[in-house]
Coordinates of C-alpha atoms in Angstrom, one line a residue:
X66 CA 135.4 98.8 234.3
X67 CA 135.4 101.9 236.5
X68 CA 131.7 102.5 235.7
X69 CA 130.9 98.9 236.5
X70 CA 132.7 99.2 239.8
X71 CA 131.0 102.4 240.6
X72 CA 127.6 100.9 239.8
X73 CA 128.4 97.8 241.9
X74 CA 129.4 99.9 244.9
X75 CA 126.3 102.0 244.4
X76 CA 124.2 98.8 244.3
X77 CA 125.8 97.5 247.5
X78 CA 125.2 100.8 249.3
X79 CA 121.6 100.9 248.1
X80 CA 121.2 97.3 249.1
X81 CA 122.5 97.9 252.7
X82 CA 120.3 101.0 253.1
X83 CA 117.3 99.2 251.7
X84 CA 117.9 96.3 254.0
X85 CA 118.1 98.6 257.1
X86 CA 115.0 100.5 256.0
X87 CA 113.2 97.2 255.6
X88 CA 114.3 96.0 259.1
X89 CA 113.2 99.3 260.6
X90 CA 109.7 99.2 259.0
X91 CA 109.2 95.5 260.0
X92 CA 110.2 96.3 263.6
X93 CA 108.0 99.3 263.8
X94 CA 105.0 97.3 262.5
X95 CA 105.7 94.5 265.0
X96 CA 105.9 97.1 267.8
X97 CA 102.6 98.6 266.7
X98 CA 100.9 95.2 266.7
X99 CA 102.4 94.2 270.1
X100 CA 101.4 97.4 271.8
X101 CA 97.9 97.2 270.3
X102 CA 97.4 93.6 271.4
X103 CA 98.9 94.4 274.9
X104 CA 96.6 97.3 275.5
X105 CA 93.4 95.5 274.2
X106 CA 94.2 92.4 276.3
X107 CA 95.1 94.4 279.4
X108 CA 91.8 96.4 279.2
X109 CA 89.8 93.3 278.6
X110 CA 91.5 91.5 281.6
X111 CA 90.8 94.5 283.9
X112 CA 93.6 93.9 286.5
X113 CA 97.3 94.4 287.0
X114 CA 99.6 92.4 284.7
X115 CA 102.1 89.8 285.8
X116 CA 105.4 88.9 284.1
X117 CA 103.8 85.7 282.8
X118 CA 101.2 87.6 280.7
X119 CA 101.9 86.5 277.1
X120 CA 101.2 89.8 275.2
X121 CA 103.5 91.5 277.7
X122 CA 106.3 89.0 277.1
X123 CA 105.8 89.5 273.3
X124 CA 106.0 93.3 273.8
X125 CA 109.3 93.0 275.7
X126 CA 110.8 90.7 273.0
X127 CA 109.9 93.2 270.2
X128 CA 111.2 96.1 272.3
X129 CA 114.5 94.2 272.8
X130 CA 114.8 93.7 269.1
X131 CA 114.1 97.4 268.5
X132 CA 116.8 98.5 271.0
X133 CA 119.3 96.0 269.6
X134 CA 118.8 97.1 266.0
X135 CA 122.0 98.8 264.7
X136 CA 124.0 98.4 268.0
X137 CA 127.8 98.8 267.6
X138 CA 129.9 95.9 268.8
X139 CA 132.3 97.0 271.6
X140 CA 135.5 95.1 272.1
X141 CA 136.7 94.3 275.7
X142 CA 139.3 92.1 277.3
X143 CA 136.8 89.2 277.6
X144 CA 135.6 89.6 274.0
X145 CA 133.0 91.4 271.9
X146 CA 130.1 92.9 273.8
X147 CA 126.8 93.9 272.2
X148 CA 124.2 94.9 274.8
X149 CA 121.4 97.5 274.8
X150 CA 121.9 98.3 278.5
X151 CA 124.7 100.7 277.6
X152 CA 122.4 103.4 276.1
X153 CA 119.9 102.9 278.9
X154 CA 122.6 103.8 281.4
X155 CA 122.7 107.3 279.8
X156 CA 119.2 108.0 281.1
X157 CA 120.5 108.3 284.6
X158 CA 122.9 111.2 283.5
X159 CA 120.3 112.9 281.4
X160 CA 117.2 112.5 283.7
X161 CA 117.9 112.5 287.5
X162 CA 114.5 110.8 288.1
X163 CA 115.8 107.6 286.6
X164 CA 118.6 107.3 289.3
X165 CA 116.3 105.1 291.5
X166 CA 115.9 102.5 288.7
X167 CA 119.6 102.4 288.0
X168 CA 120.5 101.9 291.7
X169 CA 117.8 99.2 292.1
X170 CA 119.1 97.4 289.0
X171 CA 122.7 97.6 290.2
X172 CA 121.7 96.3 293.7
X173 CA 120.0 93.2 292.3
X174 CA 122.6 90.4 293.2
X175 CA 121.1 87.6 291.0
X176 CA 121.7 89.6 287.7
X177 CA 124.9 88.6 286.0
X178 CA 124.6 89.7 282.4
X179 CA 124.1 93.2 280.8
X180 CA 121.0 91.8 279.0
X181 CA 119.4 90.9 282.3
X182 CA 120.1 94.3 283.7
X183 CA 118.6 95.9 280.6
X184 CA 115.4 93.8 280.9
X185 CA 115.1 94.6 284.6
X186 CA 115.5 98.4 283.8
X187 CA 112.7 98.1 281.2
X188 CA 110.4 96.3 283.7
X189 CA 111.0 98.9 286.3
X190 CA 110.4 101.8 283.8
X191 CA 107.1 100.2 282.7
X192 CA 106.0 99.8 286.3
X193 CA 106.8 103.5 286.9
X194 CA 104.8 104.4 283.7
X195 CA 107.8 106.5 282.5
X196 CA 109.2 104.2 279.8
X197 CA 108.2 106.6 276.9
X198 CA 109.6 109.7 278.8
X199 CA 113.0 108.1 279.4
X200 CA 113.3 106.9 275.8
X201 CA 112.3 110.3 274.5
X202 CA 115.1 111.9 276.6
X203 CA 117.5 109.5 274.9
X204 CA 116.2 110.4 271.4
X205 CA 116.6 114.1 272.2
X206 CA 120.4 113.5 272.7
X207 CA 121.2 111.6 269.5
X208 CA 124.8 112.8 269.6
X209 CA 125.3 110.6 272.7
X210 CA 123.4 107.7 271.1
X211 CA 125.8 107.8 268.1
X212 CA 128.5 106.1 270.4
X213 CA 126.3 103.0 270.7
X214 CA 124.3 102.9 267.5
X215 CA 125.0 102.9 263.7
X216 CA 123.7 105.8 261.7
X217 CA 121.0 103.5 260.1
X218 CA 119.8 102.2 263.4
X219 CA 116.1 102.4 264.4
X220 CA 116.9 104.6 267.4
X221 CA 118.8 107.1 265.2
X222 CA 116.0 107.5 262.6
X223 CA 112.4 108.7 262.6
X224 CA 111.0 105.3 263.4
X225 CA 112.4 105.6 266.9
X226 CA 110.4 108.7 267.5
X227 CA 107.3 107.0 266.2
X228 CA 107.8 104.0 268.6
X229 CA 108.3 106.4 271.5
X230 CA 105.0 108.0 270.6
X231 CA 103.3 104.6 270.6
X232 CA 104.8 103.8 274.0
X233 CA 102.9 106.7 275.6
X234 CA 99.7 104.6 275.3
X235 CA 101.2 102.0 277.8
X236 CA 100.7 104.5 280.6
X237 CA 97.1 103.1 280.8
X238 CA 98.4 99.7 281.9
X239 CA 99.2 98.8 285.5
X240 CA 101.9 96.1 285.8
X241 CA 103.5 94.2 288.8
X242 CA 106.5 92.3 287.4
X243 CA 108.7 89.8 289.2
X244 CA 112.5 90.5 288.9
X245 CA 114.3 87.2 289.1
X246 CA 117.9 87.1 288.0
X247 CA 117.8 83.6 286.4
X248 CA 114.7 84.4 284.3
X249 CA 116.0 87.8 283.2
X250 CA 119.5 86.5 282.2
X251 CA 118.1 83.6 280.2
X252 CA 116.4 83.7 276.8
X253 CA 112.7 84.7 276.9
X254 CA 110.3 81.9 276.2
X255 CA 106.7 82.5 275.5
X256 CA 104.5 80.1 277.4
X257 CA 101.0 79.1 276.2
X258 CA 98.1 77.9 278.5
X259 CA 95.6 75.3 277.4
X260 CA 92.0 75.2 278.7
X261 CA 90.1 72.1 279.8
X262 CA 88.7 71.4 276.4
X263 CA 92.2 71.3 274.9
X264 CA 91.7 74.7 273.0
X265 CA 94.8 76.8 272.6
X266 CA 94.0 80.4 273.5
X267 CA 97.5 81.8 273.0
X268 CA 97.9 80.0 269.6
X269 CA 95.0 81.9 268.2
X270 CA 96.4 85.2 269.3
X271 CA 99.8 84.1 267.8
X272 CA 98.0 83.2 264.5
X273 CA 96.4 86.6 264.1
X274 CA 99.7 88.2 265.0
X275 CA 101.5 86.1 262.2
X276 CA 98.8 86.9 259.7
X277 CA 99.2 90.6 260.3
X278 CA 102.9 90.2 260.0
X279 CA 102.6 88.4 256.6
X280 CA 100.2 91.1 255.4
X281 CA 102.6 93.8 256.3
X282 CA 105.5 91.9 254.8
X283 CA 103.7 91.4 251.5
X284 CA 103.0 95.2 251.4
X285 CA 106.7 95.9 252.1
X286 CA 107.8 93.5 249.3
X287 CA 105.6 95.3 246.8
X288 CA 107.0 98.6 247.9
X289 CA 110.5 97.3 247.6
X290 CA 109.8 96.0 244.1
X291 CA 108.6 99.4 243.1
X292 CA 111.7 101.0 244.6
X293 CA 113.9 98.6 242.7
X294 CA 112.2 99.6 239.5
X295 CA 112.7 103.2 240.3
X296 CA 116.4 102.6 241.1
X297 CA 117.0 100.8 237.8
X298 CA 115.4 103.8 236.0
X299 CA 117.5 106.2 237.9
X300 CA 120.6 104.1 237.2
X301 CA 119.9 104.2 233.4
X302 CA 119.5 108.0 233.7
X303 CA 122.7 108.3 235.5
X304 CA 124.6 106.4 232.8
X305 CA 123.2 108.7 230.2
X306 CA 124.2 111.7 232.2
X307 CA 127.7 110.2 232.7
X308 CA 128.1 109.9 228.9
X309 CA 126.9 113.5 228.5
X310 CA 129.4 114.5 231.2
X311 CA 132.3 112.8 229.4
X312 CA 131.4 114.7 226.1
X313 CA 131.2 117.9 228.1
X314 CA 134.6 117.2 229.7
X315 CA 136.1 116.9 226.1
X316 CA 134.6 120.2 225.0
X317 CA 135.7 121.9 228.3
X318 CA 139.3 120.7 227.6
X319 CA 139.2 122.3 224.1
X320 CA 137.9 125.5 225.7
X321 CA 140.7 125.3 228.2
X322 CA 143.3 125.3 225.5
X323 CA 141.6 128.3 223.8
X324 CA 141.5 130.1 227.1
X325 CA 145.2 129.4 227.6
X326 CA 146.0 131.1 224.3
X327 CA 143.8 134.0 225.1
X328 CA 145.5 134.2 228.5
X329 CA 148.9 134.5 226.9
X330 CA 147.7 137.3 224.6
X331 CA 146.1 139.1 227.6
X332 CA 149.3 138.7 229.6
X333 CA 151.3 140.4 226.8
X334 CA 148.9 143.2 226.6
X335 CA 148.9 143.6 230.4
X336 CA 152.7 143.8 230.5
X337 CA 152.5 146.6 227.9
X338 CA 149.8 148.4 229.9
X339 CA 151.8 147.9 233.1
X340 CA 154.8 149.8 231.5
X341 CA 152.4 152.6 230.4
X342 CA 150.9 152.8 233.9
X343 CA 154.4 152.9 235.4
X344 CA 155.2 156.0 233.4
X345 CA 151.8 157.5 234.3
X346 CA 152.4 156.8 238.0
X347 CA 155.8 158.6 237.8
X348 CA 154.1 161.7 236.4
X349 CA 151.4 161.4 239.0
X350 CA 154.0 161.1 241.7
X351 CA 155.6 164.3 240.6
X352 CA 152.3 166.1 240.6
X353 CA 151.5 164.6 244.0
X354 CA 154.7 165.9 245.5
X355 CA 153.9 169.3 244.3
X356 CA 150.4 169.2 245.6
X357 CA 151.8 167.8 248.9
X358 CA 153.9 170.9 249.3
X359 CA 150.9 173.1 248.7
X360 CA 148.9 171.1 251.2
X361 CA 151.6 171.4 253.8
X362 CA 151.5 175.2 253.4
X363 CA 147.7 175.1 253.7
X364 CA 148.0 172.8 256.8
X365 CA 150.3 175.3 258.5
X366 CA 147.9 178.2 257.7
X367 CA 145.0 176.1 259.0
X368 CA 147.0 175.3 262.2
X369 CA 147.6 179.0 262.8
X370 CA 143.9 179.6 262.3
X371 CA 143.0 176.8 264.8
X372 CA 145.3 178.4 267.4
X373 CA 143.6 181.7 266.9
X374 CA 140.2 180.1 267.2
X375 CA 141.3 178.4 270.4
X376 CA 142.3 181.7 271.8
X377 CA 138.9 183.2 270.8
X378 CA 137.2 180.2 272.4
X379 CA 139.0 180.7 275.7
X380 CA 138.0 184.4 275.6
X381 CA 134.4 183.4 274.9
X382 CA 134.5 180.9 277.7
X383 CA 135.6 183.7 280.0
X384 CA 132.8 185.9 278.7
X385 CA 130.4 183.1 279.3
X386 CA 131.5 182.8 282.9
X387 CA 131.0 186.5 283.3
X388 CA 127.5 186.2 281.9
X389 CA 126.8 183.3 284.3
X390 CA 127.9 185.6 287.1
X391 CA 125.4 188.2 285.9
X392 CA 122.5 185.8 286.2
X393 CA 121.6 186.6 289.8
X394 CA 121.8 190.3 289.0
X395 CA 119.5 189.8 286.0
X396 CA 117.0 187.9 288.2
X397 CA 116.9 190.8 290.7
X398 CA 116.7 193.3 287.9
X399 CA 113.8 191.2 286.5
X400 CA 112.0 191.4 289.8
X401 CA 112.5 195.1 290.0
X402 CA 111.4 195.6 286.4
X403 CA 108.3 193.6 287.0
X404 CA 107.5 195.8 290.0
X405 CA 108.2 198.9 287.9
X406 CA 106.0 197.5 285.1
X407 CA 103.2 196.8 287.5
X408 CA 103.5 200.4 288.9
X409 CA 103.6 201.8 285.4
X410 CA 100.7 199.8 284.4
X411 CA 98.7 201.3 287.3
X412 CA 99.9 204.8 286.4
X413 CA 99.0 204.0 282.8
X414 CA 95.4 203.1 283.8
X415 CA 95.2 206.3 285.9
X416 CA 96.6 208.3 283.0
X417 CA 94.2 206.8 280.6
X418 CA 91.3 207.7 282.9
X419 CA 92.7 211.3 283.1
X420 CA 93.1 211.3 279.3
X421 CA 89.5 210.3 278.9
X422 CA 88.5 213.1 281.3
X423 CA 90.7 215.6 279.5
X424 CA 89.2 214.5 276.2
X425 CA 85.7 215.0 277.6
X426 CA 86.8 218.5 278.8
X427 CA 88.4 219.1 275.4
X428 CA 85.2 218.2 273.7
X429 CA 83.3 220.5 276.0
X430 CA 85.8 223.3 275.4
X431 CA 85.7 222.6 271.7
X432 CA 81.9 222.9 271.7
X433 CA 82.2 226.1 273.8
X434 CA 84.9 227.5 271.5
X435 CA 82.7 226.7 268.5
X436 CA 79.7 228.5 270.2
X437 CA 82.0 231.4 271.2
X438 CA 83.4 231.6 267.7
X439 CA 79.8 231.7 266.3
X440 CA 78.8 234.4 268.8
X441 CA 82.1 236.2 268.0
X442 CA 81.3 236.2 264.3
X443 CA 77.8 237.5 265.1
X444 CA 79.2 240.2 267.4
X445 CA 82.0 241.1 264.9
X446 CA 79.4 241.5 262.3
X447 CA 77.3 243.6 264.7
X448 CA 80.3 245.7 265.6
X449 CA 81.2 246.2 261.9
X450 CA 77.6 247.3 261.3
X451 CA 77.7 249.6 264.4
X452 CA 81.1 251.0 263.3
X453 CA 79.6 251.8 259.9
X454 CA 76.6 253.5 261.6
X455 CA 79.0 255.4 263.9
X456 CA 81.0 256.5 260.9
X457 CA 77.8 257.6 259.2
X458 CA 76.7 259.4 262.4
X459 CA 80.0 261.0 262.8
X460 CA 79.9 262.3 259.2
X461 CA 76.3 263.4 259.8
X462 CA 77.5 265.0 263.1
X463 CA 80.2 266.8 261.3
X464 CA 77.7 268.0 258.7
X465 CA 75.3 269.1 261.5
X466 CA 78.2 271.0 263.3
X467 CA 79.0 272.7 260.0
X468 CA 75.4 273.5 259.6
X469 CA 75.3 274.8 263.2
X470 CA 78.3 276.9 262.5
X471 CA 76.7 278.2 259.3
X472 CA 73.4 278.8 261.3
X473 CA 75.2 280.6 264.1
X474 CA 77.0 282.7 261.5
X475 CA 73.7 283.3 259.7
X476 CA 72.1 284.1 263.1
X477 CA 74.8 286.6 264.0
X478 CA 74.5 288.1 260.5
X479 CA 70.7 288.0 261.0
X480 CA 71.1 289.7 264.4
X481 CA 73.3 292.3 262.9
X482 CA 70.7 292.6 260.2
X483 CA 68.1 292.7 262.8
X484 CA 69.9 295.5 264.6
X485 CA 70.3 297.2 261.4
X486 CA 67.0 296.6 260.0
X487 CA 64.7 296.9 263.1
X488 CA 63.3 299.8 261.5
X489 CA 62.2 297.9 258.5
X490 CA 59.1 295.8 258.6
X491 CA 60.4 293.5 256.0
X492 CA 63.3 292.6 258.3
X493 CA 60.9 291.5 261.0
X494 CA 59.3 289.0 258.7
X495 CA 62.7 287.6 257.8
X496 CA 63.6 287.4 261.5
X497 CA 60.5 285.3 262.2
X498 CA 61.3 283.0 259.4
X499 CA 64.9 282.7 260.6
X500 CA 63.7 282.0 264.2
X501 CA 61.5 279.2 262.9
X502 CA 64.4 277.8 261.0
X503 CA 66.5 278.1 264.2
X504 CA 64.0 276.2 266.2
X505 CA 63.8 273.4 263.7
X506 CA 67.6 273.2 263.7
X507 CA 67.7 273.0 267.5
X508 CA 65.2 270.2 267.4
X509 CA 67.3 268.3 264.9
X510 CA 70.4 269.0 267.1
X511 CA 68.6 267.4 270.1
X512 CA 67.6 264.4 268.1
X513 CA 71.2 264.0 266.8
X514 CA 72.5 264.3 270.4
X515 CA 70.2 261.5 271.5
X516 CA 71.4 259.3 268.6
X517 CA 75.0 260.0 269.5
X518 CA 74.4 259.0 273.2
X519 CA 72.8 255.8 272.0
X520 CA 75.7 255.1 269.8
X521 CA 78.2 255.7 272.6
X522 CA 76.4 253.2 274.9
X523 CA 76.5 250.7 272.1
X524 CA 80.2 251.4 271.7
X525 CA 80.8 250.7 275.4
X526 CA 78.9 247.4 275.1
X527 CA 81.1 246.5 272.1
X528 CA 84.3 247.2 274.1
X529 CA 83.0 244.9 276.9
X530 CA 82.3 242.1 274.3
X531 CA 85.8 242.6 272.9
X532 CA 87.3 242.1 276.4
X533 CA 85.2 238.9 276.9
X534 CA 86.3 237.7 273.5
X535 CA 90.0 238.2 274.4
X536 CA 89.5 236.4 277.7
X537 CA 87.9 233.4 275.9
X538 CA 90.8 233.4 273.4
X539 CA 93.3 233.3 276.2
X540 CA 91.5 230.5 277.9
X541 CA 91.4 228.6 274.6
X542 CA 95.2 229.0 274.2
X543 CA 95.8 227.8 277.8
X544 CA 93.6 224.7 277.2
X545 CA 95.4 224.0 274.0
X546 CA 98.7 224.2 275.8
X547 CA 97.5 221.9 278.5
X548 CA 96.3 219.4 275.9
X549 CA 99.6 219.5 274.1
X550 CA 101.5 219.0 277.4
X551 CA 99.3 216.0 278.3
X552 CA 99.7 214.5 274.8
X553 CA 103.5 214.9 275.1
X554 CA 103.4 213.3 278.6
X555 CA 101.4 210.4 277.2
X556 CA 103.8 209.9 274.3
X557 CA 106.8 210.0 276.7
X558 CA 105.0 207.5 279.0
X559 CA 104.3 205.2 276.0
X560 CA 107.9 205.4 274.9
X561 CA 109.1 204.7 278.4
X562 CA 106.7 201.7 278.7
X563 CA 107.8 200.3 275.3
X564 CA 111.5 200.7 276.4
X565 CA 110.8 198.9 279.7
X566 CA 108.9 196.1 277.9
X567 CA 111.9 195.7 275.5
X568 CA 114.2 195.6 278.6
X569 CA 112.0 193.0 280.2
X570 CA 112.1 190.8 277.1
X571 CA 115.9 191.2 276.9
X572 CA 116.2 190.3 280.5
X573 CA 113.9 187.3 280.1
X574 CA 116.0 186.1 277.1
X575 CA 119.2 186.5 279.2
X576 CA 117.5 184.7 282.1
X577 CA 116.5 181.8 279.8
X578 CA 120.1 181.6 278.6
X579 CA 121.5 181.7 282.1
X580 CA 119.1 179.1 283.6
X581 CA 120.7 176.2 285.4
X582 CA 123.0 178.4 287.5
X583 CA 122.9 177.2 291.1
X584 CA 124.6 177.8 294.4
X585 CA 127.6 175.5 294.4
X586 CA 127.9 173.1 297.5
X587 CA 131.0 173.0 299.6
X588 CA 131.5 169.3 298.9
X589 CA 131.5 169.7 295.1
X590 CA 134.5 172.1 295.0
X591 CA 138.0 170.9 295.9
X592 CA 139.9 173.7 293.9
X593 CA 139.5 177.4 293.5
X594 CA 137.7 178.2 290.3
X595 CA 140.0 181.1 289.3
X596 CA 143.5 180.2 290.4
X597 CA 142.7 176.4 290.6
X598 CA 144.6 176.0 293.8
X599 CA 143.5 173.1 296.1
X600 CA 141.7 174.0 299.3
X601 CA 143.2 173.1 302.7
X602 CA 143.1 174.2 306.3
X603 CA 145.1 177.4 305.6
X604 CA 143.4 178.1 302.2
X605 CA 139.7 178.1 303.0
X606 CA 136.6 178.2 300.8
X607 CA 134.5 181.3 300.2
X608 CA 131.3 181.7 298.1
X609 CA 130.8 184.6 295.7
X610 CA 127.4 186.1 296.5
X611 CA 126.9 187.1 292.9
X612 CA 127.7 184.0 290.8
X613 CA 127.5 181.3 293.6
X614 CA 130.9 179.7 292.8
X615 CA 133.6 178.8 295.4
X616 CA 136.9 180.8 295.5
X617 CA 139.9 181.2 297.8
X618 CA 140.4 184.3 300.0
X619 CA 142.8 186.0 297.5
X620 CA 140.4 185.6 294.5
X621 CA 137.3 186.8 296.5
X622 CA 138.7 189.6 298.7
X623 CA 136.5 192.4 297.1
X624 CA 133.1 193.6 298.5
X625 CA 130.2 195.2 296.7
X626 CA 126.6 196.2 297.5
X627 CA 124.2 193.9 295.5
X628 CA 120.5 194.5 295.0
X629 CA 119.6 191.3 296.9
X630 CA 121.8 192.2 299.9
X631 CA 121.5 195.5 301.9
X632 CA 125.2 195.6 303.0
X633 CA 128.4 195.1 300.9
X634 CA 129.1 191.4 300.5
X635 CA 132.0 189.2 299.3
X636 CA 132.4 189.1 295.5
X637 CA 135.0 187.3 293.2
X638 CA 137.4 189.4 291.1
X639 CA 135.6 188.7 287.8
X640 CA 132.1 189.6 289.2
X641 CA 133.7 192.7 290.8
X642 CA 135.1 194.0 287.5
X643 CA 131.9 193.1 285.7
X644 CA 129.6 194.9 288.2
X645 CA 131.9 198.0 288.2
X646 CA 131.7 198.2 284.4
X647 CA 128.0 197.9 284.5
X648 CA 127.7 200.6 287.2
X649 CA 129.9 202.9 285.1
X650 CA 127.8 202.2 281.9
X651 CA 124.5 202.9 283.9
X652 CA 125.8 206.2 285.3
X653 CA 127.0 207.3 281.8

């Protein structure tokens, strides 16, 4: 019985929907035909259309049916009201351009019914050529149309959008329609005109129109029959699915009972596991408390470390302020160092030139020393040979002197013999021979004396050469000393230059780190940077000439001579101590 009721309700719902679909399709087809005939007849006529034009009257009748399709019945004090003028009134709110039509319709005194007002509104919209635009605005706001139409109405479905698209073609037509209250309030009647021969022109048009309608209706009937067959098939399938669903419900109930039993077993097991977990949690709680105590101790230690780090941070901030104060000094020192480096570079160039000259002189001296050494070796060799000769001459001289002495002794003895033996002739012969020997000895003596004089002159020359050699050796030693001194000076200059370059790089790095330090403006400071007291008329502002910050009189009472200022200027306490430390370190 339930299934039959369900099927019957489904059939009724399908029947209602099918009926609404059929009505929408018929109305859409009629609208297509009426618009087509209206445009063709208007173009063939070639003039503005009157309200008595039959295709135009047919068009308005079909349009009224389309607008009335699916209208909700509104209850009033007089009775039930069902008019399509209600949704048309919304156009005035949605589109301000339609306000002229609404006011002109309301101002017509002869109109008494809402249907007449609706027809007058449609006439005016067609004459303005904005009928399609106004209806499109309505379709764009379907949530407002739902107050007036059922969900299955033509204006709520896709067919309404199709009809609005067809109405755009009516912008080609020019119409001049008469708005009479009696005609608009009454039922529309299509009038036919006969020509002189008795032929009915309008009847032929109506016949074609009815034939087209019959053709479309036969097509829709065939479509509906097919849809009914499809619905019957789907109905049989649904019944089979319902039987399968009932079988599935029975199996699911059995599974539910099994699941209940399993659920009870799981519940018992879970209760046991809960007891075990409670015991475990108690043990874990004890361990957690112990670990919590250890963590508290660690936290206290970490807190102490944090305090110490805060102190260190404050000290570092103070040091940073000092370094910022040093920035101007560093910049001045940078400039001075750059000047020194330029000067030292110039001196280096001059020293290099001198070095090259000294090297050239050294080369010349080296060549001279080599030549002198070669000549020295030759002269030493000659001296050694002369010394050997002199030694030989001396030995020969000694021998000659000994011979002389022996000769004198022999002469004396000979003279004595001569004196003794004058008487003997033999003695005279011996004397002659001895005289001859004496003469030869005297000649040899003269020759040896000449040789000794030559050797003496050579010895004097050798002593002069020795003196020259000593002078050359002294000059060589002096030049070596000068070379060593110049090399030491060059090494010292290179070390000094490397140190100055390193200082320059350090100063550049410090300068990079201290960039961004500017002279603080008077408007930016309201409190002293050191004591943090507020400035007033009695407590005035003073700039530190070293760091550029603003201090009170008590915190900047010191004065010091800076490189950038020739005279002693005002400096804050921190810069004063820092500069004094630096001066002491430089002096040490």
